[in-house]
mmCIF file of C-alpha atoms and ligand atoms in Angstrom:
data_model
loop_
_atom_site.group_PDB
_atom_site.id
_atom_site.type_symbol
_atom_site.label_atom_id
_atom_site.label_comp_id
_atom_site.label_asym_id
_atom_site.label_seq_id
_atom_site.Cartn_x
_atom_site.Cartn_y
_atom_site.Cartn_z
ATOM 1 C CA UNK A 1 52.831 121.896 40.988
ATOM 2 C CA UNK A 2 50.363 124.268 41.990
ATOM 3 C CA UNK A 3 47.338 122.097 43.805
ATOM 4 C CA UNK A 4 44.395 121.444 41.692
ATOM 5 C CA UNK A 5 40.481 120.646 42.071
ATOM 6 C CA UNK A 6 38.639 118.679 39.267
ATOM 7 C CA UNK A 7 35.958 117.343 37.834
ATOM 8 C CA UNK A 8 35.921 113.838 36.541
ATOM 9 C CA UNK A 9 32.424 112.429 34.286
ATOM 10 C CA UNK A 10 32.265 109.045 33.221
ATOM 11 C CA UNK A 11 30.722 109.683 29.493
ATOM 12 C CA UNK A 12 28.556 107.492 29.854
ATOM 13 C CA UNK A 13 25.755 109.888 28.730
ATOM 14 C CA UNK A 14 24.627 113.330 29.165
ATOM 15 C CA UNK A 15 25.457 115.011 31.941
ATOM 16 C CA UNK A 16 22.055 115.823 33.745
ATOM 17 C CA UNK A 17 21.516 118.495 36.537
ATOM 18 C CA UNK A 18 22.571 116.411 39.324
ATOM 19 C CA UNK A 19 26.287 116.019 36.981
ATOM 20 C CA UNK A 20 26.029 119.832 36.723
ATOM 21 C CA UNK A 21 25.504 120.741 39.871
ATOM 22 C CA UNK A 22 28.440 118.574 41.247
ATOM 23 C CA UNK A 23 30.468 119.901 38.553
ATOM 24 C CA UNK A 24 29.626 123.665 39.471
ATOM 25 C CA UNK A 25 30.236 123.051 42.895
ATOM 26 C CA UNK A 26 33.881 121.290 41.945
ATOM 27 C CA UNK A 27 34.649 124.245 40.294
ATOM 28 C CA UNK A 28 33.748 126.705 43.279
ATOM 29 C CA UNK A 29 35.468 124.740 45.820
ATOM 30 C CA UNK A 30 38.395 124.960 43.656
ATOM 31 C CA UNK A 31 38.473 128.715 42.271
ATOM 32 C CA UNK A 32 37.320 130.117 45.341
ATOM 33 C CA UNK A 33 40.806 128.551 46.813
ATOM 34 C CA UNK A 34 43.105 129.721 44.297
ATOM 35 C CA UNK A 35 43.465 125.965 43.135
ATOM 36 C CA UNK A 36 43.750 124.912 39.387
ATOM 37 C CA UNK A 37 40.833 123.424 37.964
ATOM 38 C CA UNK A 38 41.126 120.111 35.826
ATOM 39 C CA UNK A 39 38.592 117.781 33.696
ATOM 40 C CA UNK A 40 39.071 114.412 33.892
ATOM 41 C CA UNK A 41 37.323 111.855 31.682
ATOM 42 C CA UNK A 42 36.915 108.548 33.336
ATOM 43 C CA UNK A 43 36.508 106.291 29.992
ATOM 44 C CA UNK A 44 37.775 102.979 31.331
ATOM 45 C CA UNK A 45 34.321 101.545 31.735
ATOM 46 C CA UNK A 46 31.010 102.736 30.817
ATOM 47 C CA UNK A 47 32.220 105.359 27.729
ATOM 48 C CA UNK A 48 29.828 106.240 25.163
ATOM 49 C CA UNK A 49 30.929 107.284 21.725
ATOM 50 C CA UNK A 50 30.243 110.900 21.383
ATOM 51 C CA UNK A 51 29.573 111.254 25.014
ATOM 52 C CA UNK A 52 32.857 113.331 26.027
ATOM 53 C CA UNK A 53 32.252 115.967 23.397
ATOM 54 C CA UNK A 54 28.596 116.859 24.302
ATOM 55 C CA UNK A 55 29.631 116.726 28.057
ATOM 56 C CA UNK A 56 32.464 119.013 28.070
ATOM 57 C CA UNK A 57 30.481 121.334 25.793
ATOM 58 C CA UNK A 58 27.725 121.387 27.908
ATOM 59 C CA UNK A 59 30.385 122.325 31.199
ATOM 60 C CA UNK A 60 31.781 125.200 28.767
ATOM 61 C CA UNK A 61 28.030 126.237 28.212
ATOM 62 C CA UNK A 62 27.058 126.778 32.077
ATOM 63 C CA UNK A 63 30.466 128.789 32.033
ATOM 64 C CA UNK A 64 32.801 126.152 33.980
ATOM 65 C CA UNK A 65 36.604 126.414 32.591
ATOM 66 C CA UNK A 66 39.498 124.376 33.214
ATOM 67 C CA UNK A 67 43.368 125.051 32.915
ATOM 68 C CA UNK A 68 44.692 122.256 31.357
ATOM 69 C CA UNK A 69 43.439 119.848 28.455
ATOM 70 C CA UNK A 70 41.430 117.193 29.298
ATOM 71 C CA UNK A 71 42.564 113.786 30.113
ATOM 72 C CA UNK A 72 41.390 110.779 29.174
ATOM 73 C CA UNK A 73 41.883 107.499 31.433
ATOM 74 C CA UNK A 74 42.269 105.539 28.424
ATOM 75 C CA UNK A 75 45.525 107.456 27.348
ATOM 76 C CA UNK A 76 47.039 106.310 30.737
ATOM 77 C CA UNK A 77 46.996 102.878 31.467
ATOM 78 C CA UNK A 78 50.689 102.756 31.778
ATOM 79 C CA UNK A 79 50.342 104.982 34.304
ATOM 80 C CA UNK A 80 48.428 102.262 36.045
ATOM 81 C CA UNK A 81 50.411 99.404 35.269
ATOM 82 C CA UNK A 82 53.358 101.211 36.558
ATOM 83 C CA UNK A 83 51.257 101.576 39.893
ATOM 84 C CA UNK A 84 50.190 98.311 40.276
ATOM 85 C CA UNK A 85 53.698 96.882 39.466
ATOM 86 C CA UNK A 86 55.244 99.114 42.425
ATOM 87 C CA UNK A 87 51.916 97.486 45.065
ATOM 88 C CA UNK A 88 52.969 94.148 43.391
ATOM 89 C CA UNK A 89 56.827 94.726 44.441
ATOM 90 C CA UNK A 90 55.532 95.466 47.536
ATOM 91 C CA UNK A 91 53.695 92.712 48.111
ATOM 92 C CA UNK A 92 50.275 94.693 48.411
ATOM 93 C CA UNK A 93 48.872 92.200 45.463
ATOM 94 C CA UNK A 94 47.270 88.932 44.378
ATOM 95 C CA UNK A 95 45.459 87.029 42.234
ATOM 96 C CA UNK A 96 41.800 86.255 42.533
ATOM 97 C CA UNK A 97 39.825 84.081 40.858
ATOM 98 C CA UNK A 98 36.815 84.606 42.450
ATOM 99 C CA UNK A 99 34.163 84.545 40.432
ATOM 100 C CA UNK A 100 31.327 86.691 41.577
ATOM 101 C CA UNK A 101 28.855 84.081 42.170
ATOM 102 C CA UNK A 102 31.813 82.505 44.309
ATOM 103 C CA UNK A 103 32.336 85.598 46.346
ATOM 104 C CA UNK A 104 28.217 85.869 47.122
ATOM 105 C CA UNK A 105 28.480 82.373 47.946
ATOM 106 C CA UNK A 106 31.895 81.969 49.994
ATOM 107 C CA UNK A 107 31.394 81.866 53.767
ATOM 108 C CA UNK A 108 32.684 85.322 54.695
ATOM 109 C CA UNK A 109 35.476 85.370 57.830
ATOM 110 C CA UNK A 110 34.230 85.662 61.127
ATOM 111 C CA UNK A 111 33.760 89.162 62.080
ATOM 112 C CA UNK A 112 34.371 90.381 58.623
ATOM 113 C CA UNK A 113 32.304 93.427 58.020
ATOM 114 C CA UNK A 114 29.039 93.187 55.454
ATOM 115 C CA UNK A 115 30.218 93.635 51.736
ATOM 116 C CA UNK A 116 33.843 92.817 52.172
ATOM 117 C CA UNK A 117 35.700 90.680 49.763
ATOM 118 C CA UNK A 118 35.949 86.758 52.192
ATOM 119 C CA UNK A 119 39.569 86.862 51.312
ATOM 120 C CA UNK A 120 39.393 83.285 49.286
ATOM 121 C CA UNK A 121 42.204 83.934 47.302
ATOM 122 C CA UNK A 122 44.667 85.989 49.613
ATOM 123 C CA UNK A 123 46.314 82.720 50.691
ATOM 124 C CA UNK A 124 46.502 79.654 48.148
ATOM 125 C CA UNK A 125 49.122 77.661 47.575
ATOM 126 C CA UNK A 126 51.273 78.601 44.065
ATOM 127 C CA UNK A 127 50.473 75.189 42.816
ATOM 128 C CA UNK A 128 46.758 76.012 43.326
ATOM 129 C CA UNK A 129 46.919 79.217 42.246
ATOM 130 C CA UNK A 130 48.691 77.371 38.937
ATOM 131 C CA UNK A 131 45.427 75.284 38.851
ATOM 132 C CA UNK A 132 42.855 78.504 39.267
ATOM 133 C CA UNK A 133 44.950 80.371 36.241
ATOM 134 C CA UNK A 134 44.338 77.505 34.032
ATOM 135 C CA UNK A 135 40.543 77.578 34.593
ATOM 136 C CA UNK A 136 40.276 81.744 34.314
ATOM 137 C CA UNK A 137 41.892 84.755 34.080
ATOM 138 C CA UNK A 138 42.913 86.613 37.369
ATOM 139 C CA UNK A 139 41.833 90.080 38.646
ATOM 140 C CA UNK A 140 44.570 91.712 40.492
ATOM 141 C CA UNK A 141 43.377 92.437 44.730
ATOM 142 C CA UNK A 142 44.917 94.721 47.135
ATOM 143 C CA UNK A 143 46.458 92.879 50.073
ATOM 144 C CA UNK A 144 44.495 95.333 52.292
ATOM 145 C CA UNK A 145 46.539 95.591 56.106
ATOM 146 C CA UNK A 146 43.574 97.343 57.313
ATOM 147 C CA UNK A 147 39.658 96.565 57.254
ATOM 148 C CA UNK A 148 38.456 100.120 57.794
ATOM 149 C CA UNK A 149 40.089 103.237 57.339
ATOM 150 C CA UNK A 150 39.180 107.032 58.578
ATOM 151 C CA UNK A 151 38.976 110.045 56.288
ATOM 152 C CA UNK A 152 37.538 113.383 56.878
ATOM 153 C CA UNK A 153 35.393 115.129 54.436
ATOM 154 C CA UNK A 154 34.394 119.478 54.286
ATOM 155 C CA UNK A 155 30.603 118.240 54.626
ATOM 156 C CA UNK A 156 30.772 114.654 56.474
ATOM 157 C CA UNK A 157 33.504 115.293 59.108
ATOM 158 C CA UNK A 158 34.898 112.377 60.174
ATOM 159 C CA UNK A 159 33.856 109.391 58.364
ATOM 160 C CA UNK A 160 35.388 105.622 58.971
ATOM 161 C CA UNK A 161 34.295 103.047 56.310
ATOM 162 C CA UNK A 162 35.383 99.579 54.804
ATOM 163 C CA UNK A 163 38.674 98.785 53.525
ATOM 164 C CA UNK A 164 38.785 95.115 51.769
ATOM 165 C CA UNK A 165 40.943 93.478 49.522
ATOM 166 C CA UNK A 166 39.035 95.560 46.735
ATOM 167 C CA UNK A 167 39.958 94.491 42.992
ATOM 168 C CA UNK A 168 42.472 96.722 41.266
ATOM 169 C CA UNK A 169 42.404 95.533 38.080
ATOM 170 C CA UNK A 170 39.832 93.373 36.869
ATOM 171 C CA UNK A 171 39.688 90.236 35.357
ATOM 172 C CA UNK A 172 39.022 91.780 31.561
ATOM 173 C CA UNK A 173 42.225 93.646 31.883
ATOM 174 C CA UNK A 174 40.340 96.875 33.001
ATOM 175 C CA UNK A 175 41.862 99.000 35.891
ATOM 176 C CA UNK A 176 39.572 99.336 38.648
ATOM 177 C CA UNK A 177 38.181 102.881 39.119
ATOM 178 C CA UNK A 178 39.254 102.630 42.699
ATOM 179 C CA UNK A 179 42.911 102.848 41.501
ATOM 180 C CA UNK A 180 43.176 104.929 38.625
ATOM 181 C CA UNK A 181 41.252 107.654 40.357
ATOM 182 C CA UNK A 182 43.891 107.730 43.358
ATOM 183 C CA UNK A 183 46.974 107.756 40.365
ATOM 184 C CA UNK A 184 45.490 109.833 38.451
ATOM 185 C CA UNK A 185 44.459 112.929 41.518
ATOM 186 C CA UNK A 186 48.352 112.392 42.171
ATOM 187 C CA UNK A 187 50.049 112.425 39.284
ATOM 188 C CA UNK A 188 47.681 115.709 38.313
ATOM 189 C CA UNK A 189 48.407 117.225 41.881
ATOM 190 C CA UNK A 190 44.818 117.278 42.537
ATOM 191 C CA UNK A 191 44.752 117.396 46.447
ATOM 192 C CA UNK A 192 40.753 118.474 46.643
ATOM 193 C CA UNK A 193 37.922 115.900 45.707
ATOM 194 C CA UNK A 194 34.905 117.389 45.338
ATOM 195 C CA UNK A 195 32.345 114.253 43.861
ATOM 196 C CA UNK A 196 29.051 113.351 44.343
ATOM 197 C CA UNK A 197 28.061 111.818 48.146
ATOM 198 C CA UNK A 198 27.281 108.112 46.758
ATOM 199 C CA UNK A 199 31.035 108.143 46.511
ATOM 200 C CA UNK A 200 31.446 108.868 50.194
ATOM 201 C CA UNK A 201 31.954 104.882 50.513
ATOM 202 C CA UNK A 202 34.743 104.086 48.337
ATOM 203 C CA UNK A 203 36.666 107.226 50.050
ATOM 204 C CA UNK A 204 38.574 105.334 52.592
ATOM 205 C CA UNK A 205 39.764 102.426 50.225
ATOM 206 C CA UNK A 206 40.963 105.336 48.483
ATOM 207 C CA UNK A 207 42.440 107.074 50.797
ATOM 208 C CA UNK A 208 44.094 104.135 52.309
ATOM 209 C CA UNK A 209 45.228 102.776 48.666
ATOM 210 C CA UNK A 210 46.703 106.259 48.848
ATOM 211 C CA UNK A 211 48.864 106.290 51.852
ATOM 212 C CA UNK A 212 50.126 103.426 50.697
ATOM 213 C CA UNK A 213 51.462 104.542 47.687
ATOM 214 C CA UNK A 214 53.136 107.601 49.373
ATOM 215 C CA UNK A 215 50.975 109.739 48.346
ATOM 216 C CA UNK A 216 48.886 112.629 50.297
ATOM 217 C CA UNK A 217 45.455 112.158 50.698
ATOM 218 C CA UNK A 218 43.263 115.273 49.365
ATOM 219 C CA UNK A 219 40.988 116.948 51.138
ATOM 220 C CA UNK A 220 37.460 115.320 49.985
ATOM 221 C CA UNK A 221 34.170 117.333 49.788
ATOM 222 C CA UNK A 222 31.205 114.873 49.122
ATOM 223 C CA UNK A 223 28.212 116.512 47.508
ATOM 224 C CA UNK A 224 24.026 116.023 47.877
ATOM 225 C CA UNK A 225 22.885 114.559 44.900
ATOM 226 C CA UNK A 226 19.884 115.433 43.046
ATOM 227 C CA UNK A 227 17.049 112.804 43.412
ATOM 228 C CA UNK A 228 13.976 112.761 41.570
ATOM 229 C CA UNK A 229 10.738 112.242 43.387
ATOM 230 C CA UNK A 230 11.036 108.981 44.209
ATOM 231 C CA UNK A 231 14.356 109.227 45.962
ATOM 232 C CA UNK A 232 16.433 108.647 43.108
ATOM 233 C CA UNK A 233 19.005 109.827 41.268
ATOM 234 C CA UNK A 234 17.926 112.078 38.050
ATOM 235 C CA UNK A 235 17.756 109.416 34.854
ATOM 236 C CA UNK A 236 16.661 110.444 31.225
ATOM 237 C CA UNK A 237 12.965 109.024 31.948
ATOM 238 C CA UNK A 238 12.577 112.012 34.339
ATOM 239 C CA UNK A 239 12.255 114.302 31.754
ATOM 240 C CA UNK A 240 13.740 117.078 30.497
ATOM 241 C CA UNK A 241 17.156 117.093 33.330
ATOM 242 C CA UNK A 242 20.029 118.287 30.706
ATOM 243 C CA UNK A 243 21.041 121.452 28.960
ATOM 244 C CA UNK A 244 19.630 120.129 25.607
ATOM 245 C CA UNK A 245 16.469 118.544 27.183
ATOM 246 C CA UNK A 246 15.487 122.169 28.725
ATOM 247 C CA UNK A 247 16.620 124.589 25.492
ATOM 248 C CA UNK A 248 14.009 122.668 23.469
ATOM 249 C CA UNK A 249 11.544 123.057 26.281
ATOM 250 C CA UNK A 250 12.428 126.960 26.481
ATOM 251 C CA UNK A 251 14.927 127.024 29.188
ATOM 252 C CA UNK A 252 18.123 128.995 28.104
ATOM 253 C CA UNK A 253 21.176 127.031 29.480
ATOM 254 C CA UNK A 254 21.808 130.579 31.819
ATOM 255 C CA UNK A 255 18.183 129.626 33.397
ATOM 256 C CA UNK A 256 19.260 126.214 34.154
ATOM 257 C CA UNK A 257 22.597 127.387 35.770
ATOM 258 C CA UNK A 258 20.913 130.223 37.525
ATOM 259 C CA UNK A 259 18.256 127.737 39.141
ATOM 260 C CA UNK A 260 21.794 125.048 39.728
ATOM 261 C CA UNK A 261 22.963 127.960 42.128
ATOM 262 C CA UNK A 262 19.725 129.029 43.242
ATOM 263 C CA UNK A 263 19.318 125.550 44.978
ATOM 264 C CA UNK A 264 22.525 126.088 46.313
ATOM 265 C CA UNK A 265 21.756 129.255 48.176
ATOM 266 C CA UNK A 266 24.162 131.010 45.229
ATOM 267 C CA UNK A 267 23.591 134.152 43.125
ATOM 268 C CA UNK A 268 22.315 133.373 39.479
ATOM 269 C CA UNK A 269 26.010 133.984 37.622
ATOM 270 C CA UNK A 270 28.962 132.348 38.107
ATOM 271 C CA UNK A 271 31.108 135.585 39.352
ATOM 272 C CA UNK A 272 28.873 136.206 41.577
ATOM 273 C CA UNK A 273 28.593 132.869 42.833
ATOM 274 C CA UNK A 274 32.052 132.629 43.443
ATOM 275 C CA UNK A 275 32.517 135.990 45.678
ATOM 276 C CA UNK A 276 29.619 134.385 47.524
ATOM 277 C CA UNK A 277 30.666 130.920 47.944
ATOM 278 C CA UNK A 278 31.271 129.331 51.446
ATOM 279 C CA UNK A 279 30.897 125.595 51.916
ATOM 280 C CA UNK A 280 30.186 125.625 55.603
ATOM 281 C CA UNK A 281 26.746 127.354 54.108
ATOM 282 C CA UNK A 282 26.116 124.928 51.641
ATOM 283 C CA UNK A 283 23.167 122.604 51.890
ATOM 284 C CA UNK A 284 24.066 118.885 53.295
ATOM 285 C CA UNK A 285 20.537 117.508 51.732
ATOM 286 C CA UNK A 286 19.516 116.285 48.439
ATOM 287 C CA UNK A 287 18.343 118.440 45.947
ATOM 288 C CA UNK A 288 14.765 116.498 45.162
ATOM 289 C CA UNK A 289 12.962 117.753 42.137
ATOM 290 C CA UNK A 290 9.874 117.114 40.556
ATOM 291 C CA UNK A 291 11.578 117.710 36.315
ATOM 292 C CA UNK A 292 8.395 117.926 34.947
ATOM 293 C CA UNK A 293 7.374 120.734 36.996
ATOM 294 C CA UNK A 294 11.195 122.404 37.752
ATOM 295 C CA UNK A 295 11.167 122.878 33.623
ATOM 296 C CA UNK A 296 7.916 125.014 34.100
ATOM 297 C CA UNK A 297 9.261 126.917 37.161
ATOM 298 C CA UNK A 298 12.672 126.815 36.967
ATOM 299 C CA UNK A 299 13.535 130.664 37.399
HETATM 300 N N1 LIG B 1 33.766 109.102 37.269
HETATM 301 C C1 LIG B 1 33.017 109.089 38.493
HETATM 302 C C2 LIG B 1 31.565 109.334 38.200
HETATM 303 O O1 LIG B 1 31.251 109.957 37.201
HETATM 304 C C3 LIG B 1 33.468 110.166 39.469
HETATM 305 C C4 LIG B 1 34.709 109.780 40.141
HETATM 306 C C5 LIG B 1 35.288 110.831 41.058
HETATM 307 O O2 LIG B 1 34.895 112.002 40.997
HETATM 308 O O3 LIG B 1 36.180 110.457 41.801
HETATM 309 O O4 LIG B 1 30.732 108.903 38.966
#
């Protein structure tokens, strides 16, 4: 299978700039190394009716293409059961029935690092974990062998962060995005991860999950987000920050993209963008913008 880059929204929403920037810069890292280029539509959690339609639009409008039809995560949750039935053969799983009040509240292990799961349910008895089922339903835990894990990333370099007995499928029945993104960049041959850099944290869970499964790890390229001027990401309230949003205040959607690139150091068209594209020039800060004032300068 030739290897494959991608671009994966949750449609949850619009996509705003910050979402097209990432997505522009998913499909540069992937064109400009001969890789396929895939949409993904993470619709597990969080999906919006009508949301995938105006999103994927909106990528074919700033002149991103992909070579295969999309996917939806909802369409493959055998795919994930499958996955977690292998870990559970394995022994890699177990129940938890934490609930998250319990998990703030349970003494964590000494020397455990800040944030990790306490491991209250890695070890109980089967008569008490008879007793626990009874009260609640479970959510399904990786029996982690590791408690941090290294991965290396284009923009990062070397980058070592928590591994815990993260949930894999939660308690609703829901698979955790931690392990439908690993099955899914697998199955799809997707061995380059180019996502926004608030995901930099959950990289070595997945890259560990990964190696676990047998599967290679990708080659991960974790992008600046685009803050707002108070430090934060871009959110509806800042104005006009999608494609929509700008048309109706005058900004054709080839403005938008041009100013995308622009901030990236990148010629205004995509071509050109592409025969220009090299990530070790690539910013490594966020992209902070003022909305109200980018719509009246953007170029
Ligand atoms: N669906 C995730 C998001 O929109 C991205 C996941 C990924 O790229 O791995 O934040």
């Amino acid at each position: 299978m030739m290897p494959a880059g991608r671009f994966a929204p949750s449609p949850s929403g619009e996509l705003h700039l910050g979402n097209l920037r990432t997505a522009l810069l998913a499909w540069l890292f992937a064109r400009s190394t001969g890789r396929r280029f895939l949409v993904r539509v993470e619709d597990l959690d969080r999906a919006r009716a009508g949301a995938e339609v105006v999103q994927l639009r909106d990528l074919a409008t700033i002149g991103i293409d992909w070579d295969e039809p999309v996917v939806r995560q909802s369409e493959r949750t055998e795919l994930y059961e499958d996955a977690l039935r292998a870990l559970a053969a394995a022994g890699l799983t177990y129940e938890c029935y934490c609930t998250r009040r319990e998990i703030q509240e349970a003494p964590s292990a000494p020397h455990a690092p800040q944030g990790a799961y306490p491991g209250t349910c890695r070890n109980l008895t089967e008569a008490e974990r008879e007793r626990r089922r009874a009260e609640r339903p479970a959510a399904i835990r990786l029996r982690a062998g590791v408690s941090e894990w290294p991965v290396t990333d284009v923009l990062h370099g070397a980058y070592t962060g928590l591994v815990d007995d993260f949930v894999l499928r939660r308690n609703d029945g829901v698979v955790a995005y931690n392990l439908a993104v690993v099955v899914d960049d697998a199955v799809q041959g997707v061995d380059q991860v180019v996502r926004g850099d608030d995901l930099l944290p959950s990289t070595p869970r997945q890259a560990y999950l990964a190696g676990l499964m047998g599967y290679g790890v990708p080659e991960y390229a974790h992008v600046p987000l685009v803050l707002n001027r108070a430090g934060r990401r871009l959110a509806k309230r800042d104005g006009a920050v999608t494609l929509p949003a700008l048309a109706a205040e005058g900004i054709p959607a080839e403005r938008a993209t041009a100013s995308l690139l622009a901030s990236l150091g990148l010629p205004p068209t995509l071509p050109d963008a592409l025969a220009a594209f090299s990530p070790a020039a690539l910013p490594r800060d966020p992209w902070v913008i003022d909305p109200s004032r980018w719509t009246a300068t953007a170029s």
